[in-house]
mmCIF file with all atom_site columns, C-alpha atoms in Angstrom:
data_model
loop_
_atom_site.group_PDB
_atom_site.id
_atom_site.type_symbol
_atom_site.label_atom_id
_atom_site.label_alt_id
_atom_site.label_comp_id
_atom_site.label_asym_id
_atom_site.label_entity_id
_atom_site.label_seq_id
_atom_site.pdbx_PDB_ins_code
_atom_site.Cartn_x
_atom_site.Cartn_y
_atom_site.Cartn_z
_atom_site.occupancy
_atom_site.B_iso_or_equiv
_atom_site.pdbx_formal_charge
_atom_site.auth_seq_id
_atom_site.auth_comp_id
_atom_site.auth_asym_id
_atom_site.auth_atom_id
_atom_site.pdbx_PDB_model_num
ATOM 1   C CA . UNK A 1 1   ? -10.067 -3.493  -8.916  1.00 49.00 ? 235 UNK A CA 1
ATOM 2   C CA . UNK A 1 2   ? -12.967 -4.960  -10.724 1.00 64.00 ? 236 UNK A CA 1
ATOM 3   C CA . UNK A 1 3   ? -13.214 -4.293  -14.389 1.00 79.00 ? 237 UNK A CA 1
ATOM 4   C CA . UNK A 1 4   ? -15.070 -1.473  -15.850 1.00 83.00 ? 238 UNK A CA 1
ATOM 5   C CA . UNK A 1 5   ? -17.250 -1.462  -19.102 1.00 89.00 ? 239 UNK A CA 1
ATOM 6   C CA . UNK A 1 6   ? -15.696 0.817   -22.098 1.00 91.00 ? 240 UNK A CA 1
ATOM 7   C CA . UNK A 1 7   ? -18.767 3.052   -21.319 1.00 94.00 ? 241 UNK A CA 1
ATOM 8   C CA . UNK A 1 8   ? -17.976 3.525   -17.687 1.00 93.00 ? 242 UNK A CA 1
ATOM 9   C CA . UNK A 1 9   ? -14.685 4.573   -18.577 1.00 93.00 ? 243 UNK A CA 1
ATOM 10  C CA . UNK A 1 10  ? -16.108 7.023   -20.982 1.00 95.00 ? 244 UNK A CA 1
ATOM 11  C CA . UNK A 1 11  ? -17.965 8.493   -18.392 1.00 97.00 ? 245 UNK A CA 1
ATOM 12  C CA . UNK A 1 12  ? -15.350 8.965   -15.950 1.00 96.00 ? 246 UNK A CA 1
ATOM 13  C CA . UNK A 1 13  ? -13.551 10.757  -18.548 1.00 96.00 ? 247 UNK A CA 1
ATOM 14  C CA . UNK A 1 14  ? -16.558 13.511  -19.117 1.00 96.00 ? 248 UNK A CA 1
ATOM 15  C CA . UNK A 1 15  ? -16.786 13.521  -15.851 1.00 97.00 ? 249 UNK A CA 1
ATOM 16  C CA . UNK A 1 16  ? -13.234 14.516  -14.814 1.00 96.00 ? 250 UNK A CA 1
ATOM 17  C CA . UNK A 1 17  ? -12.997 17.338  -17.420 1.00 95.00 ? 251 UNK A CA 1
ATOM 18  C CA . UNK A 1 18  ? -16.208 18.638  -16.031 1.00 96.00 ? 252 UNK A CA 1
ATOM 19  C CA . UNK A 1 19  ? -14.689 18.423  -12.727 1.00 95.00 ? 253 UNK A CA 1
ATOM 20  C CA . UNK A 1 20  ? -11.486 20.162  -13.831 1.00 93.00 ? 254 UNK A CA 1
ATOM 21  C CA . UNK A 1 21  ? -13.067 22.842  -15.484 1.00 92.00 ? 255 UNK A CA 1
ATOM 22  C CA . UNK A 1 22  ? -15.303 23.590  -12.370 1.00 89.00 ? 256 UNK A CA 1
ATOM 23  C CA . UNK A 1 23  ? -12.268 23.471  -9.923  1.00 83.00 ? 257 UNK A CA 1
ATOM 24  C CA . UNK A 1 24  ? -11.792 24.194  -7.464  1.00 83.00 ? 258 UNK A CA 1
ATOM 25  C CA . UNK A 1 25  ? -15.407 24.705  -6.867  1.00 87.00 ? 259 UNK A CA 1
ATOM 26  C CA . UNK A 1 26  ? -17.318 21.104  -7.539  1.00 90.00 ? 260 UNK A CA 1
ATOM 27  C CA . UNK A 1 27  ? -20.896 20.169  -8.764  1.00 94.00 ? 261 UNK A CA 1
ATOM 28  C CA . UNK A 1 28  ? -24.009 18.974  -7.247  1.00 95.00 ? 262 UNK A CA 1
ATOM 29  C CA . UNK A 1 29  ? -24.816 15.835  -9.065  1.00 95.00 ? 263 UNK A CA 1
ATOM 30  C CA . UNK A 1 30  ? -28.234 17.489  -11.169 1.00 96.00 ? 264 UNK A CA 1
ATOM 31  C CA . UNK A 1 31  ? -25.237 20.015  -12.540 1.00 95.00 ? 265 UNK A CA 1
ATOM 32  C CA . UNK A 1 32  ? -22.566 17.376  -13.099 1.00 95.00 ? 266 UNK A CA 1
ATOM 33  C CA . UNK A 1 33  ? -25.528 15.095  -15.106 1.00 96.00 ? 267 UNK A CA 1
ATOM 34  C CA . UNK A 1 34  ? -26.523 18.338  -17.105 1.00 96.00 ? 268 UNK A CA 1
ATOM 35  C CA . UNK A 1 35  ? -22.772 19.497  -17.936 1.00 94.00 ? 269 UNK A CA 1
ATOM 36  C CA . UNK A 1 36  ? -22.231 15.963  -19.160 1.00 96.00 ? 270 UNK A CA 1
ATOM 37  C CA . UNK A 1 37  ? -25.308 14.909  -20.623 1.00 96.00 ? 271 UNK A CA 1
ATOM 38  C CA . UNK A 1 38  ? -25.768 11.921  -18.834 1.00 96.00 ? 272 UNK A CA 1
ATOM 39  C CA . UNK A 1 39  ? -28.380 10.106  -17.183 1.00 97.00 ? 273 UNK A CA 1
ATOM 40  C CA . UNK A 1 40  ? -28.269 9.697   -13.362 1.00 96.00 ? 274 UNK A CA 1
ATOM 41  C CA . UNK A 1 41  ? -26.989 5.829   -13.838 1.00 96.00 ? 275 UNK A CA 1
ATOM 42  C CA . UNK A 1 42  ? -24.508 6.801   -16.438 1.00 96.00 ? 276 UNK A CA 1
ATOM 43  C CA . UNK A 1 43  ? -23.249 9.569   -13.913 1.00 97.00 ? 277 UNK A CA 1
ATOM 44  C CA . UNK A 1 44  ? -23.443 7.382   -10.916 1.00 96.00 ? 278 UNK A CA 1
ATOM 45  C CA . UNK A 1 45  ? -21.253 4.734   -13.084 1.00 95.00 ? 279 UNK A CA 1
ATOM 46  C CA . UNK A 1 46  ? -18.857 7.337   -14.469 1.00 96.00 ? 280 UNK A CA 1
ATOM 47  C CA . UNK A 1 47  ? -18.335 8.545   -10.645 1.00 96.00 ? 281 UNK A CA 1
ATOM 48  C CA . UNK A 1 48  ? -17.553 4.896   -9.027  1.00 95.00 ? 282 UNK A CA 1
ATOM 49  C CA . UNK A 1 49  ? -15.247 4.466   -12.499 1.00 96.00 ? 283 UNK A CA 1
ATOM 50  C CA . UNK A 1 50  ? -13.701 7.786   -11.596 1.00 96.00 ? 284 UNK A CA 1
ATOM 51  C CA . UNK A 1 51  ? -13.073 6.983   -7.977  1.00 95.00 ? 285 UNK A CA 1
ATOM 52  C CA . UNK A 1 52  ? -10.660 3.945   -9.215  1.00 95.00 ? 286 UNK A CA 1
ATOM 53  C CA . UNK A 1 53  ? -9.137  5.779   -11.688 1.00 94.00 ? 287 UNK A CA 1
ATOM 54  C CA . UNK A 1 54  ? -8.107  8.457   -9.303  1.00 95.00 ? 288 UNK A CA 1
ATOM 55  C CA . UNK A 1 55  ? -7.194  5.515   -6.848  1.00 94.00 ? 289 UNK A CA 1
ATOM 56  C CA . UNK A 1 56  ? -4.783  3.788   -9.994  1.00 94.00 ? 290 UNK A CA 1
ATOM 57  C CA . UNK A 1 57  ? -3.264  7.327   -11.158 1.00 94.00 ? 291 UNK A CA 1
ATOM 58  C CA . UNK A 1 58  ? -2.563  9.072   -8.216  1.00 94.00 ? 292 UNK A CA 1
ATOM 59  C CA . UNK A 1 59  ? -4.862  11.517  -8.704  1.00 94.00 ? 293 UNK A CA 1
ATOM 60  C CA . UNK A 1 60  ? -6.378  13.697  -5.612  1.00 93.00 ? 294 UNK A CA 1
ATOM 61  C CA . UNK A 1 61  ? -9.480  11.542  -4.276  1.00 95.00 ? 295 UNK A CA 1
ATOM 62  C CA . UNK A 1 62  ? -12.922 12.516  -5.686  1.00 94.00 ? 296 UNK A CA 1
ATOM 63  C CA . UNK A 1 63  ? -15.435 13.142  -2.623  1.00 94.00 ? 297 UNK A CA 1
ATOM 64  C CA . UNK A 1 64  ? -18.640 14.779  -2.026  1.00 92.00 ? 298 UNK A CA 1
ATOM 65  C CA . UNK A 1 65  ? -19.908 17.336  0.363   1.00 88.00 ? 299 UNK A CA 1
ATOM 66  C CA . UNK A 1 66  ? -23.215 18.867  1.105   1.00 89.00 ? 300 UNK A CA 1
ATOM 67  C CA . UNK A 1 67  ? -21.813 22.325  0.581   1.00 89.00 ? 301 UNK A CA 1
ATOM 68  C CA . UNK A 1 68  ? -19.484 21.721  -2.302  1.00 88.00 ? 302 UNK A CA 1
ATOM 69  C CA . UNK A 1 69  ? -20.935 18.691  -4.425  1.00 93.00 ? 303 UNK A CA 1
ATOM 70  C CA . UNK A 1 70  ? -18.480 16.630  -6.507  1.00 95.00 ? 304 UNK A CA 1
ATOM 71  C CA . UNK A 1 71  ? -15.098 18.047  -6.159  1.00 94.00 ? 305 UNK A CA 1
ATOM 72  C CA . UNK A 1 72  ? -11.250 16.671  -6.216  1.00 94.00 ? 306 UNK A CA 1
ATOM 73  C CA . UNK A 1 73  ? -9.710  17.014  -2.977  1.00 92.00 ? 307 UNK A CA 1
ATOM 74  C CA . UNK A 1 74  ? -6.214  17.538  -2.225  1.00 84.00 ? 308 UNK A CA 1
ATOM 75  C CA . UNK A 1 75  ? -6.623  19.709  1.224   1.00 89.00 ? 309 UNK A CA 1
ATOM 76  C CA . UNK A 1 76  ? -5.473  17.127  4.286   1.00 92.00 ? 310 UNK A CA 1
ATOM 77  C CA . UNK A 1 77  ? -7.932  18.721  6.818   1.00 92.00 ? 311 UNK A CA 1
ATOM 78  C CA . UNK A 1 78  ? -11.025 18.487  4.332   1.00 90.00 ? 312 UNK A CA 1
ATOM 79  C CA . UNK A 1 79  ? -10.250 14.768  3.646   1.00 91.00 ? 313 UNK A CA 1
ATOM 80  C CA . UNK A 1 80  ? -9.647  13.935  6.907   1.00 90.00 ? 314 UNK A CA 1
ATOM 81  C CA . UNK A 1 81  ? -13.140 15.783  7.705   1.00 88.00 ? 315 UNK A CA 1
ATOM 82  C CA . UNK A 1 82  ? -14.808 13.883  4.756   1.00 89.00 ? 316 UNK A CA 1
ATOM 83  C CA . UNK A 1 83  ? -13.354 10.427  6.124   1.00 90.00 ? 317 UNK A CA 1
ATOM 84  C CA . UNK A 1 84  ? -14.538 11.233  9.681   1.00 89.00 ? 318 UNK A CA 1
ATOM 85  C CA . UNK A 1 85  ? -18.055 11.947  8.020   1.00 88.00 ? 319 UNK A CA 1
ATOM 86  C CA . UNK A 1 86  ? -17.843 8.216   5.936   1.00 89.00 ? 320 UNK A CA 1
ATOM 87  C CA . UNK A 1 87  ? -16.605 6.487   9.315   1.00 90.00 ? 321 UNK A CA 1
ATOM 88  C CA . UNK A 1 88  ? -19.595 7.961   11.548  1.00 89.00 ? 322 UNK A CA 1
ATOM 89  C CA . UNK A 1 89  ? -22.174 6.899   8.847   1.00 90.00 ? 323 UNK A CA 1
ATOM 90  C CA . UNK A 1 90  ? -20.744 3.309   8.255   1.00 89.00 ? 324 UNK A CA 1
ATOM 91  C CA . UNK A 1 91  ? -20.583 3.040   12.520  1.00 90.00 ? 325 UNK A CA 1
ATOM 92  C CA . UNK A 1 92  ? -24.182 4.311   12.477  1.00 91.00 ? 326 UNK A CA 1
ATOM 93  C CA . UNK A 1 93  ? -24.881 1.586   9.532   1.00 90.00 ? 327 UNK A CA 1
ATOM 94  C CA . UNK A 1 94  ? -23.094 -1.090  11.486  1.00 87.00 ? 328 UNK A CA 1
ATOM 95  C CA . UNK A 1 95  ? -24.971 -0.233  15.289  1.00 90.00 ? 329 UNK A CA 1
ATOM 96  C CA . UNK A 1 96  ? -28.559 -0.544  13.222  1.00 92.00 ? 330 UNK A CA 1
ATOM 97  C CA . UNK A 1 97  ? -27.564 -3.783  11.973  1.00 90.00 ? 331 UNK A CA 1
ATOM 98  C CA . UNK A 1 98  ? -26.256 -5.242  15.064  1.00 89.00 ? 332 UNK A CA 1
ATOM 99  C CA . UNK A 1 99  ? -29.604 -3.742  17.236  1.00 91.00 ? 333 UNK A CA 1
ATOM 100 C CA . UNK A 1 100 ? -32.172 -3.882  14.389  1.00 94.00 ? 334 UNK A CA 1
ATOM 101 C CA . UNK A 1 101 ? -31.191 -7.457  12.830  1.00 92.00 ? 335 UNK A CA 1
ATOM 102 C CA . UNK A 1 102 ? -28.282 -9.705  14.561  1.00 91.00 ? 336 UNK A CA 1
ATOM 103 C CA . UNK A 1 103 ? -29.750 -8.858  18.082  1.00 92.00 ? 337 UNK A CA 1
ATOM 104 C CA . UNK A 1 104 ? -33.684 -10.248 16.984  1.00 94.00 ? 338 UNK A CA 1
ATOM 105 C CA . UNK A 1 105 ? -32.145 -13.055 14.931  1.00 94.00 ? 339 UNK A CA 1
ATOM 106 C CA . UNK A 1 106 ? -30.076 -14.022 18.024  1.00 93.00 ? 340 UNK A CA 1
ATOM 107 C CA . UNK A 1 107 ? -33.081 -13.585 20.270  1.00 94.00 ? 341 UNK A CA 1
ATOM 108 C CA . UNK A 1 108 ? -35.243 -15.977 18.174  1.00 95.00 ? 342 UNK A CA 1
ATOM 109 C CA . UNK A 1 109 ? -32.533 -18.476 17.344  1.00 95.00 ? 343 UNK A CA 1
ATOM 110 C CA . UNK A 1 110 ? -29.599 -18.547 20.281  1.00 92.00 ? 344 UNK A CA 1
ATOM 111 C CA . UNK A 1 111 ? -27.778 -21.496 18.932  1.00 94.00 ? 345 UNK A CA 1
ATOM 112 C CA . UNK A 1 112 ? -27.145 -20.398 15.562  1.00 94.00 ? 346 UNK A CA 1
ATOM 113 C CA . UNK A 1 113 ? -23.444 -20.292 14.525  1.00 95.00 ? 347 UNK A CA 1
ATOM 114 C CA . UNK A 1 114 ? -24.160 -17.693 11.711  1.00 94.00 ? 348 UNK A CA 1
ATOM 115 C CA . UNK A 1 115 ? -25.369 -15.060 13.535  1.00 91.00 ? 349 UNK A CA 1
ATOM 116 C CA . UNK A 1 116 ? -22.898 -15.726 16.358  1.00 92.00 ? 350 UNK A CA 1
ATOM 117 C CA . UNK A 1 117 ? -20.265 -15.592 14.083  1.00 94.00 ? 351 UNK A CA 1
ATOM 118 C CA . UNK A 1 118 ? -21.479 -12.261 12.290  1.00 91.00 ? 352 UNK A CA 1
ATOM 119 C CA . UNK A 1 119 ? -22.025 -10.684 15.730  1.00 88.00 ? 353 UNK A CA 1
ATOM 120 C CA . UNK A 1 120 ? -18.749 -11.006 16.540  1.00 91.00 ? 354 UNK A CA 1
ATOM 121 C CA . UNK A 1 121 ? -17.082 -10.028 13.206  1.00 91.00 ? 355 UNK A CA 1
ATOM 122 C CA . UNK A 1 122 ? -19.419 -7.034  13.309  1.00 88.00 ? 356 UNK A CA 1
ATOM 123 C CA . UNK A 1 123 ? -18.877 -5.604  16.539  1.00 87.00 ? 357 UNK A CA 1
ATOM 124 C CA . UNK A 1 124 ? -14.981 -5.623  16.295  1.00 90.00 ? 358 UNK A CA 1
ATOM 125 C CA . UNK A 1 125 ? -15.505 -3.824  12.775  1.00 89.00 ? 359 UNK A CA 1
ATOM 126 C CA . UNK A 1 126 ? -17.633 -1.455  15.110  1.00 87.00 ? 360 UNK A CA 1
ATOM 127 C CA . UNK A 1 127 ? -14.821 -1.027  17.751  1.00 88.00 ? 361 UNK A CA 1
ATOM 128 C CA . UNK A 1 128 ? -12.175 -0.439  15.313  1.00 88.00 ? 362 UNK A CA 1
ATOM 129 C CA . UNK A 1 129 ? -14.666 2.355   13.243  1.00 86.00 ? 363 UNK A CA 1
ATOM 130 C CA . UNK A 1 130 ? -15.358 3.914   16.777  1.00 87.00 ? 364 UNK A CA 1
ATOM 131 C CA . UNK A 1 131 ? -11.940 3.995   17.697  1.00 86.00 ? 365 UNK A CA 1
ATOM 132 C CA . UNK A 1 132 ? -10.798 5.440   14.145  1.00 84.00 ? 366 UNK A CA 1
ATOM 133 C CA . UNK A 1 133 ? -14.079 8.372   14.742  1.00 80.00 ? 367 UNK A CA 1
ATOM 134 C CA . UNK A 1 134 ? -12.745 8.957   18.210  1.00 78.00 ? 368 UNK A CA 1
ATOM 135 C CA . UNK A 1 135 ? -9.122  9.604   17.189  1.00 71.00 ? 369 UNK A CA 1
ATOM 136 C CA . UNK A 1 136 ? -7.798  13.374  17.324  1.00 59.00 ? 370 UNK A CA 1
ATOM 137 C CA . UNK A 1 137 ? -5.734  15.294  14.829  1.00 51.00 ? 371 UNK A CA 1
#
C-alpha cells in the first residue's frame, strides 16, 4: 500500500465515524462532507484512505451506490452487484480506449511496436473483464 498522509488518515477516521453513525443507511457525498465539515478534496482523499484501511483491517468494504451513497457493505449479493457494475464500467472504458485511441493509432502507425503491444494487453484485459461480467451466481 502507498503511504497516506496523517491528514488523510484523520479524514478517514472522521468519515468512518460519520458512516457508522448513519449505518446502515449510508450518506451521499455532499451530506458526508457536511457531516464531517470537510472539503470535497478532503472527503475524497479520506474516502481513498478509508478504503485502504478497510482492506488492511479486515473491515467491511466501503462502496458507493446511487441509491444509498457511501456505506459499509457486508451483504454478499450487494457486493457482487457492486463488483459487476464496476467491472461493466471498466469494460466500457477499455473498449473506448481500444476503439477511440488504439485503433486510430494502429491505423496511423501500423508498425508501432508500442501500439501493438498495448492493444494485445488491453484486449486480454477486456476478455477477462468480459468473462467476469458474464459470470452468473
